[in-house]
């Protein structure tokens, strides 16, 4: 079935295309223990995912063949620090931002929302969910979903959008996937070659530049329910968003939280 994605297939070690699956992440997490048949940068993709999962346990379900769900297996060297792997979902968000921009050349409002959502005109078109796989060497399954042809009536929430709604008359799933995979692999290769150093590899600067959260007024719902309001000032070397809380000169690093943009950059 790789003939459905002729531009994407040569970019990966293995490409498995599924007509339908509950979750591409679940398929790849289960397969990850088989290092011989599922090498680094193996990919599972479908246009019909029936039980996808988002951040904070949210369910991600869409009508058949209206979205693209893709999971990538990244196998890292055993010497890489586990905390460095936290940059992989940010790299995926950046790669998908670039893929969406290429699919929507007439739009100038495609931006990355920390940590790894992609927004078009402030509405979510893509999200990323990563899962650590325990083994002899660290592996991460990086899952991403992008809305291709969903109509307004099919959107799960009014704050979402799709390529069709954003102006792409005939979204090319293989085009989006191949751009995403090319960009993601380039970012990951540079990051791993730099020993997991986001600053030295240029990943920190690239994510910061693409991130529409930086410079915006935000409200962050922290684990435990507390709310932090202020201005997002940057992203540190650990991938955390730095928020200057109202009334404070200090920057608070946030590693996990539900971010709402209150004001555009």
Coordinates of C-alpha atoms in Angstrom, one line a residue:
X1 CA 0.0 0.0 0.0
X2 CA 3.0 2.3 0.0
X3 CA 2.0 3.2 -3.6
X4 CA -0.5 5.6 -1.9
X5 CA 2.4 7.6 -0.6
X6 CA 5.1 7.4 -3.3
X7 CA 7.0 10.5 -2.2
X8 CA 6.9 9.6 1.5
X9 CA 8.0 5.9 1.3
X10 CA 11.6 6.6 0.2
X11 CA 12.2 8.9 3.2
X12 CA 11.7 6.3 5.9
X13 CA 13.1 2.9 6.9
X14 CA 9.8 1.2 6.8
X15 CA 6.3 2.6 5.9
X16 CA 3.2 0.7 7.0
X17 CA 0.0 2.2 5.6
X18 CA -3.2 1.1 7.3
X19 CA -6.7 1.5 5.9
X20 CA -8.0 2.0 9.4
X21 CA -6.6 1.7 13.0
X22 CA -7.6 2.7 16.5
X23 CA -4.2 4.5 17.0
X24 CA -1.1 4.6 14.9
X25 CA 0.9 5.2 18.1
X26 CA -0.4 2.0 19.7
X27 CA 0.6 0.0 16.6
X28 CA 4.1 1.4 16.6
X29 CA 4.6 1.2 20.4
X30 CA 3.7 -2.5 20.2
X31 CA 6.0 -3.1 17.3
X32 CA 9.0 -1.2 18.8
X33 CA 10.4 -4.2 20.7
X34 CA 11.1 -5.8 17.3
X35 CA 14.3 -4.0 16.5
X36 CA 15.1 -6.1 13.4
X37 CA 11.9 -5.5 11.5
X38 CA 11.1 -2.0 12.9
X39 CA 14.4 0.0 12.5
X40 CA 14.9 3.6 13.4
X41 CA 12.5 6.0 11.5
X42 CA 9.9 3.3 10.8
X43 CA 6.5 4.9 10.2
X44 CA 2.8 3.9 10.5
X45 CA 0.2 6.1 8.8
X46 CA -3.5 6.1 8.2
X47 CA -6.2 8.4 7.0
X48 CA -8.8 6.8 9.3
X49 CA -7.9 6.7 13.0
X50 CA -10.8 5.6 15.2
X51 CA -9.4 6.0 18.7
X52 CA -6.6 8.5 18.6
X53 CA -5.4 10.2 21.7
X54 CA -4.3 13.8 22.3
X55 CA -2.5 15.6 25.1
X56 CA -4.0 15.4 28.6
X57 CA -5.9 12.2 27.7
X58 CA -8.2 13.9 25.2
X59 CA -9.8 11.7 22.5
X60 CA -9.0 12.5 18.9
X61 CA -11.5 11.0 16.5
X62 CA -12.5 12.1 13.0
X63 CA -14.6 11.0 10.1
X64 CA -13.0 8.5 7.7
X65 CA -10.3 9.8 5.3
X66 CA -10.5 13.4 6.5
X67 CA -7.3 13.5 8.5
X68 CA -3.8 12.1 8.4
X69 CA -2.4 10.3 11.4
X70 CA 1.3 9.4 11.4
X71 CA 3.6 7.8 14.0
X72 CA 7.4 7.8 13.7
X73 CA 9.7 5.6 15.7
X74 CA 12.9 7.3 16.7
X75 CA 15.6 5.1 18.2
X76 CA 18.3 7.0 20.0
X77 CA 21.8 6.0 21.1
X78 CA 21.9 4.7 24.7
X79 CA 24.3 7.5 25.6
X80 CA 21.7 10.2 25.0
X81 CA 20.2 11.7 28.1
X82 CA 16.5 10.7 28.6
X83 CA 15.6 14.4 29.3
X84 CA 16.9 15.3 25.8
X85 CA 14.2 13.2 24.2
X86 CA 11.7 15.8 25.3
X87 CA 12.8 17.9 22.4
X88 CA 11.5 15.3 19.9
X89 CA 7.8 16.3 20.1
X90 CA 8.8 20.0 19.7
X91 CA 10.8 19.0 16.6
X92 CA 7.8 17.2 15.3
X93 CA 5.6 20.3 15.9
X94 CA 8.1 22.4 14.0
X95 CA 8.2 19.9 11.2
X96 CA 4.4 19.9 10.9
X97 CA 4.3 23.7 11.0
X98 CA 6.6 23.7 8.0
X99 CA 4.5 21.1 6.2
X100 CA 1.3 23.0 6.8
X101 CA 2.9 26.2 5.6
X102 CA 3.9 24.5 2.4
X103 CA 0.4 23.2 1.9
X104 CA -1.0 26.7 2.5
X105 CA 1.4 29.0 0.6
X106 CA -1.1 31.9 0.6
X107 CA -1.4 32.0 4.4
X108 CA 0.9 34.0 6.6
X109 CA -0.7 33.0 9.9
X110 CA 0.5 29.4 10.3
X111 CA 2.3 29.2 13.7
X112 CA 3.5 26.7 16.2
X113 CA 1.8 26.8 19.6
X114 CA 3.9 25.6 22.5
X115 CA 4.7 22.8 22.9
X116 CA 3.7 21.2 19.6
X117 CA 0.3 22.2 18.2
X118 CA 0.0 23.9 14.8
X119 CA -2.4 26.8 14.4
X120 CA -3.8 28.5 11.3
X121 CA -5.4 31.8 12.0
X122 CA -5.4 30.9 15.7
X123 CA -7.3 27.6 15.1
X124 CA -5.7 24.2 15.7
X125 CA -5.0 22.1 12.6
X126 CA -2.5 19.6 14.1
X127 CA -1.2 18.2 17.3
X128 CA 1.5 15.8 18.5
X129 CA 1.6 13.1 21.1
X130 CA 4.8 11.2 22.0
X131 CA 5.4 8.1 24.0
X132 CA 8.6 6.7 25.5
X133 CA 9.4 3.1 24.7
X134 CA 11.6 1.4 27.4
X135 CA 14.3 -0.9 26.0
X136 CA 18.1 -1.4 25.8
X137 CA 18.3 2.1 24.2
X138 CA 15.7 4.8 24.5
X139 CA 13.1 5.0 21.8
X140 CA 10.3 7.4 21.3
X141 CA 7.1 7.0 19.2
X142 CA 6.1 10.5 17.9
X143 CA 2.5 10.6 16.8
X144 CA 1.1 13.5 14.8
X145 CA -2.3 14.2 13.3
X146 CA -3.3 16.9 10.8
X147 CA -6.8 17.8 9.7
X148 CA -7.0 17.5 5.9
X149 CA -10.6 17.9 4.6
X150 CA -12.8 18.2 7.6
X151 CA -15.8 20.6 7.1
X152 CA -17.0 23.0 9.7
X153 CA -19.7 20.5 10.7
X154 CA -17.1 17.7 11.2
X155 CA -14.7 19.7 13.4
X156 CA -14.6 18.3 17.0
X157 CA -14.5 21.9 18.4
X158 CA -15.0 25.3 17.0
X159 CA -11.4 26.3 17.7
X160 CA -10.2 23.7 15.2
X161 CA -9.7 23.9 11.4
X162 CA -8.5 21.9 8.4
X163 CA -6.5 22.4 5.3
X164 CA -9.7 22.7 3.2
X165 CA -11.2 25.3 5.5
X166 CA -7.9 27.2 5.5
X167 CA -7.9 27.4 1.7
X168 CA -6.4 24.2 0.3
X169 CA -9.0 23.0 -2.3
X170 CA -7.6 19.5 -2.7
X171 CA -5.2 18.6 0.2
X172 CA -2.4 16.2 -0.9
X173 CA -1.9 13.7 1.9
X174 CA 1.3 12.4 0.4
X175 CA 2.6 15.9 0.0
X176 CA 1.9 16.9 3.6
X177 CA 3.4 13.6 4.9
X178 CA 6.5 13.7 2.8
X179 CA 7.3 17.3 3.8
X180 CA 6.7 16.5 7.4
X181 CA 8.9 13.4 7.3
X182 CA 11.7 15.2 5.5
X183 CA 11.7 18.1 7.9
X184 CA 11.3 16.0 11.0
X185 CA 14.2 13.7 10.0
X186 CA 16.5 16.6 9.2
X187 CA 15.8 18.1 12.6
X188 CA 16.2 14.9 14.5
X189 CA 19.4 13.9 12.6
X190 CA 21.0 17.3 13.5
X191 CA 19.8 17.1 17.1
X192 CA 21.2 13.6 17.6
X193 CA 24.4 14.5 15.8
X194 CA 24.8 17.3 18.4
X195 CA 24.5 14.8 21.2
X196 CA 21.0 16.0 22.1
X197 CA 22.0 19.6 22.5
X198 CA 19.1 21.7 21.3
X199 CA 21.2 25.0 21.3
X200 CA 24.2 23.6 19.3
X201 CA 21.9 21.8 16.8
X202 CA 19.9 25.0 16.1
X203 CA 16.7 23.3 17.2
X204 CA 16.0 25.6 20.1
X205 CA 16.4 28.7 17.9
X206 CA 14.2 27.2 15.1
X207 CA 11.4 26.2 17.4
X208 CA 11.5 29.6 19.1
X209 CA 11.3 31.4 15.8
X210 CA 8.3 29.5 14.6
X211 CA 6.5 29.6 18.0
X212 CA 3.6 32.0 18.0
X213 CA 3.3 31.5 21.8
X214 CA 6.5 33.5 22.3
X215 CA 5.6 37.1 22.6
X216 CA 2.0 36.4 23.3
X217 CA 0.0 37.0 26.4
X218 CA -1.0 33.6 27.8
X219 CA -2.9 31.8 30.5
X220 CA -1.4 28.5 31.6
X221 CA -3.4 25.9 33.5
X222 CA -0.7 24.1 35.5
X223 CA -0.9 20.5 36.8
X224 CA -3.0 20.8 39.9
X225 CA -5.3 23.4 38.5
X226 CA -3.4 26.6 39.3
X227 CA -3.5 29.4 36.6
X228 CA -0.5 31.4 35.6
X229 CA -1.1 34.5 33.4
X230 CA 1.6 36.6 31.8
X231 CA 3.7 37.0 28.7
X232 CA 5.6 34.1 27.1
X233 CA 9.2 35.4 26.7
X234 CA 11.0 32.4 25.2
X235 CA 11.9 28.7 25.2
X236 CA 14.8 27.5 27.3
X237 CA 17.4 24.8 26.5
X238 CA 15.2 22.1 28.0
X239 CA 12.2 23.0 25.8
X240 CA 10.3 24.8 28.5
X241 CA 8.2 27.9 27.8
X242 CA 9.4 30.9 29.9
X243 CA 6.5 33.0 31.2
X244 CA 6.8 36.4 32.8
X245 CA 3.9 36.4 35.2
X246 CA 1.8 39.5 35.7
X247 CA 3.5 41.8 38.2
X248 CA 6.8 39.9 38.2
X249 CA 10.1 40.5 36.6
X250 CA 11.1 36.9 36.9
X251 CA 10.7 34.2 34.2
X252 CA 8.9 31.0 35.2
X253 CA 9.8 27.9 33.2
X254 CA 6.8 25.7 32.4
X255 CA 7.4 22.1 31.4
X256 CA 3.8 21.0 31.3
X257 CA 0.5 22.9 31.2
X258 CA -2.5 23.8 29.0
X259 CA -1.6 27.1 27.3
X260 CA -4.2 29.5 26.0
X261 CA -3.2 32.4 23.8
X262 CA -4.9 35.6 25.0
X263 CA -3.3 38.0 22.6
X264 CA -1.6 37.5 19.3
X265 CA 2.2 38.2 19.0

